């Protein structure tokens, strides 16, 4: 696991496991599980809101302006 550049990792719990690379100005926020060869770079963001969990399992490359978010479904409120 490597976090470098100006990347932000905040909130939690956050699990980063098995060859995860976060660099550039990437933003990881909320309850996030990232494992098995995932690379997040550039200005990409992975954001979980309101107690939801996002689980990314690789191999994956998320870069540039990519955004991954999870918000509650309207019908479940």
Short mmCIF file of N, CA and C in Angstrom, two decimals:
data_model
loop_
_atom_site.label_atom_id
_atom_site.label_comp_id
_atom_site.label_asym_id
_atom_site.label_seq_id
_atom_site.Cartn_x
_atom_site.Cartn_y
_atom_site.Cartn_z
N UNK A 1 0.84 -1.15 0.00
CA UNK A 1 0.00 0.00 0.00
C UNK A 1 0.90 1.22 0.00
N UNK A 2 0.60 2.18 -0.90
CA UNK A 2 1.38 3.41 -0.98
C UNK A 2 0.43 4.57 -1.23
N UNK A 3 0.53 5.60 -0.41
CA UNK A 3 -0.23 6.84 -0.60
C UNK A 3 0.80 7.94 -0.77
N UNK A 4 0.74 8.66 -1.90
CA UNK A 4 1.75 9.67 -2.16
C UNK A 4 1.19 10.89 -2.86
N UNK A 5 2.07 11.82 -3.18
CA UNK A 5 1.66 13.06 -3.83
C UNK A 5 0.85 13.91 -2.88
N UNK A 6 -0.24 14.47 -3.37
CA UNK A 6 -1.13 15.29 -2.55
C UNK A 6 -2.45 14.55 -2.28
N UNK A 7 -2.41 13.23 -2.32
CA UNK A 7 -3.62 12.43 -2.11
C UNK A 7 -4.16 12.63 -0.70
N UNK A 8 -5.51 12.60 -0.59
CA UNK A 8 -6.18 12.73 0.71
C UNK A 8 -6.91 11.44 1.03
N UNK A 9 -6.70 10.93 2.22
CA UNK A 9 -7.42 9.75 2.71
C UNK A 9 -8.01 10.16 4.05
N UNK A 10 -9.36 10.24 4.12
CA UNK A 10 -9.98 10.70 5.37
C UNK A 10 -11.32 10.01 5.59
N UNK A 11 -11.77 10.09 6.84
CA UNK A 11 -13.01 9.40 7.20
C UNK A 11 -12.69 7.99 7.64
N UNK A 12 -13.67 7.14 7.52
CA UNK A 12 -13.34 5.76 7.82
C UNK A 12 -14.48 5.00 8.45
N UNK A 13 -14.25 3.75 8.70
CA UNK A 13 -12.96 3.06 8.58
C UNK A 13 -12.57 2.86 7.11
N UNK A 14 -11.28 2.88 6.86
CA UNK A 14 -10.73 2.69 5.52
C UNK A 14 -9.74 1.52 5.58
N UNK A 15 -9.90 0.56 4.67
CA UNK A 15 -9.00 -0.58 4.59
C UNK A 15 -8.31 -0.55 3.24
N UNK A 16 -6.99 -0.50 3.24
CA UNK A 16 -6.19 -0.53 2.02
C UNK A 16 -5.29 -1.76 2.12
N UNK A 17 -5.43 -2.71 1.18
CA UNK A 17 -4.74 -3.99 1.33
C UNK A 17 -4.26 -4.52 -0.02
N UNK A 18 -3.09 -5.13 -0.05
CA UNK A 18 -2.56 -5.90 -1.18
C UNK A 18 -2.36 -5.07 -2.45
N UNK A 19 -1.24 -4.37 -2.52
CA UNK A 19 -0.81 -3.61 -3.70
C UNK A 19 -1.82 -2.54 -4.12
N UNK A 20 -2.14 -1.64 -3.21
CA UNK A 20 -3.00 -0.49 -3.49
C UNK A 20 -2.10 0.74 -3.63
N UNK A 21 -2.32 1.52 -4.69
CA UNK A 21 -1.55 2.74 -4.93
C UNK A 21 -2.52 3.91 -5.05
N UNK A 22 -2.33 4.93 -4.21
CA UNK A 22 -3.14 6.15 -4.26
C UNK A 22 -2.16 7.30 -4.40
N UNK A 23 -2.29 8.08 -5.48
CA UNK A 23 -1.32 9.15 -5.72
C UNK A 23 -1.97 10.32 -6.45
N UNK A 24 -1.16 11.35 -6.69
CA UNK A 24 -1.67 12.55 -7.35
C UNK A 24 -2.51 13.36 -6.38
N UNK A 25 -3.66 13.82 -6.83
CA UNK A 25 -4.58 14.58 -5.98
C UNK A 25 -5.83 13.76 -5.71
N UNK A 26 -5.70 12.45 -5.69
CA UNK A 26 -6.83 11.56 -5.46
C UNK A 26 -7.42 11.80 -4.07
N UNK A 27 -8.73 11.55 -3.94
CA UNK A 27 -9.43 11.74 -2.67
C UNK A 27 -10.19 10.46 -2.33
N UNK A 28 -9.93 9.91 -1.15
CA UNK A 28 -10.63 8.74 -0.63
C UNK A 28 -11.32 9.21 0.64
N UNK A 29 -12.65 9.05 0.72
CA UNK A 29 -13.38 9.59 1.86
C UNK A 29 -14.54 8.67 2.23
N UNK A 30 -14.71 8.43 3.53
CA UNK A 30 -15.82 7.63 4.02
C UNK A 30 -15.39 6.21 4.33
N UNK A 31 -16.37 5.31 4.36
CA UNK A 31 -16.12 3.91 4.68
C UNK A 31 -15.77 3.17 3.39
N UNK A 32 -14.48 2.90 3.20
CA UNK A 32 -13.96 2.39 1.93
C UNK A 32 -13.08 1.16 2.18
N UNK A 33 -13.28 0.11 1.37
CA UNK A 33 -12.41 -1.06 1.38
C UNK A 33 -11.81 -1.18 -0.01
N UNK A 34 -10.48 -1.12 -0.12
CA UNK A 34 -9.79 -1.21 -1.40
C UNK A 34 -8.74 -2.31 -1.28
N UNK A 35 -8.79 -3.29 -2.20
CA UNK A 35 -7.85 -4.40 -2.11
C UNK A 35 -7.52 -4.99 -3.48
N UNK A 36 -6.39 -5.67 -3.55
CA UNK A 36 -5.96 -6.47 -4.70
C UNK A 36 -5.71 -5.65 -5.95
N UNK A 37 -4.59 -4.97 -6.01
CA UNK A 37 -4.08 -4.32 -7.21
C UNK A 37 -5.00 -3.22 -7.74
N UNK A 38 -5.33 -2.26 -6.91
CA UNK A 38 -6.13 -1.11 -7.32
C UNK A 38 -5.23 0.12 -7.33
N UNK A 39 -5.27 0.88 -8.43
CA UNK A 39 -4.50 2.11 -8.56
C UNK A 39 -5.47 3.28 -8.73
N UNK A 40 -5.35 4.27 -7.86
CA UNK A 40 -6.19 5.47 -7.92
C UNK A 40 -5.25 6.66 -8.05
N UNK A 41 -5.40 7.44 -9.13
CA UNK A 41 -4.45 8.52 -9.37
C UNK A 41 -5.13 9.70 -10.03
N UNK A 42 -4.33 10.75 -10.29
CA UNK A 42 -4.88 11.96 -10.89
C UNK A 42 -5.78 12.67 -9.90
N UNK A 43 -6.93 13.14 -10.36
CA UNK A 43 -7.90 13.82 -9.49
C UNK A 43 -9.09 12.92 -9.21
N UNK A 44 -8.91 11.61 -9.30
CA UNK A 44 -9.99 10.66 -9.06
C UNK A 44 -10.46 10.73 -7.61
N UNK A 45 -11.73 10.39 -7.40
CA UNK A 45 -12.30 10.41 -6.04
C UNK A 45 -13.16 9.18 -5.82
N UNK A 46 -13.04 8.61 -4.63
CA UNK A 46 -13.90 7.52 -4.17
C UNK A 46 -14.51 8.01 -2.87
N UNK A 47 -15.83 8.24 -2.87
CA UNK A 47 -16.48 8.87 -1.72
C UNK A 47 -17.73 8.09 -1.34
N UNK A 48 -17.80 7.65 -0.08
CA UNK A 48 -18.99 6.99 0.46
C UNK A 48 -19.67 7.94 1.44
N UNK A 49 -20.96 8.17 1.25
CA UNK A 49 -21.71 9.09 2.10
C UNK A 49 -22.59 8.33 3.09
N UNK A 50 -22.89 8.95 4.22
CA UNK A 50 -23.93 8.52 5.16
C UNK A 50 -23.87 7.06 5.57
N UNK A 51 -22.72 6.59 5.97
CA UNK A 51 -22.61 5.23 6.50
C UNK A 51 -22.64 4.13 5.46
N UNK A 52 -22.66 4.45 4.18
CA UNK A 52 -22.59 3.44 3.13
C UNK A 52 -21.14 3.02 2.96
N UNK A 53 -20.93 1.81 2.43
CA UNK A 53 -19.59 1.27 2.23
C UNK A 53 -19.34 1.05 0.75
N UNK A 54 -18.15 1.39 0.29
CA UNK A 54 -17.73 1.09 -1.08
C UNK A 54 -16.58 0.09 -0.99
N UNK A 55 -16.69 -0.99 -1.77
CA UNK A 55 -15.66 -2.03 -1.78
C UNK A 55 -15.13 -2.15 -3.22
N UNK A 56 -13.86 -1.82 -3.41
CA UNK A 56 -13.20 -1.95 -4.72
C UNK A 56 -12.21 -3.09 -4.65
N UNK A 57 -12.34 -4.03 -5.57
CA UNK A 57 -11.42 -5.17 -5.61
C UNK A 57 -10.85 -5.25 -7.02
N UNK A 58 -9.55 -5.39 -7.14
CA UNK A 58 -8.85 -5.25 -8.41
C UNK A 58 -8.76 -6.49 -9.24
N UNK A 59 -7.95 -6.42 -10.29
CA UNK A 59 -7.14 -5.25 -10.65
C UNK A 59 -7.99 -4.17 -11.32
N UNK A 60 -7.80 -2.91 -10.90
CA UNK A 60 -8.53 -1.77 -11.44
C UNK A 60 -7.61 -0.56 -11.47
N UNK A 61 -7.87 0.33 -12.43
CA UNK A 61 -7.19 1.62 -12.50
C UNK A 61 -8.28 2.69 -12.56
N UNK A 62 -8.25 3.59 -11.60
CA UNK A 62 -9.20 4.71 -11.54
C UNK A 62 -8.34 5.96 -11.60
N UNK A 63 -8.55 6.78 -12.64
CA UNK A 63 -7.65 7.92 -12.80
C UNK A 63 -8.36 9.10 -13.45
N UNK A 64 -7.59 10.16 -13.69
CA UNK A 64 -8.15 11.35 -14.31
C UNK A 64 -9.18 12.01 -13.42
N UNK A 65 -10.37 12.25 -13.96
CA UNK A 65 -11.46 12.90 -13.22
C UNK A 65 -12.52 11.88 -12.79
N UNK A 66 -12.20 10.58 -12.80
CA UNK A 66 -13.18 9.54 -12.43
C UNK A 66 -13.70 9.77 -11.02
N UNK A 67 -15.00 9.48 -10.82
CA UNK A 67 -15.64 9.59 -9.51
C UNK A 67 -16.41 8.31 -9.23
N UNK A 68 -16.24 7.77 -8.04
CA UNK A 68 -17.04 6.64 -7.59
C UNK A 68 -17.68 7.08 -6.29
N UNK A 69 -19.02 7.06 -6.26
CA UNK A 69 -19.74 7.47 -5.06
C UNK A 69 -20.86 6.48 -4.79
N UNK A 70 -21.31 6.47 -3.56
CA UNK A 70 -22.49 5.68 -3.19
C UNK A 70 -23.30 6.52 -2.23
N UNK A 71 -24.54 6.74 -2.60
CA UNK A 71 -25.46 7.49 -1.75
C UNK A 71 -26.69 6.64 -1.51
N UNK A 72 -27.49 6.95 -0.48
CA UNK A 72 -28.69 6.15 -0.20
C UNK A 72 -29.68 6.23 -1.36
N UNK A 73 -30.40 5.14 -1.60
CA UNK A 73 -31.46 5.15 -2.59
C UNK A 73 -32.62 5.98 -2.07
N UNK A 74 -33.27 6.72 -2.95
CA UNK A 74 -34.35 7.62 -2.54
C UNK A 74 -35.46 6.84 -1.85
N UNK A 75 -35.83 5.68 -2.34
CA UNK A 75 -36.91 4.89 -1.76
C UNK A 75 -36.62 4.34 -0.37
N UNK A 76 -35.36 4.30 0.02
CA UNK A 76 -35.02 3.72 1.32
C UNK A 76 -34.94 4.76 2.43
N UNK A 77 -35.18 6.03 2.10
CA UNK A 77 -35.09 7.08 3.12
C UNK A 77 -36.30 7.11 3.97
#
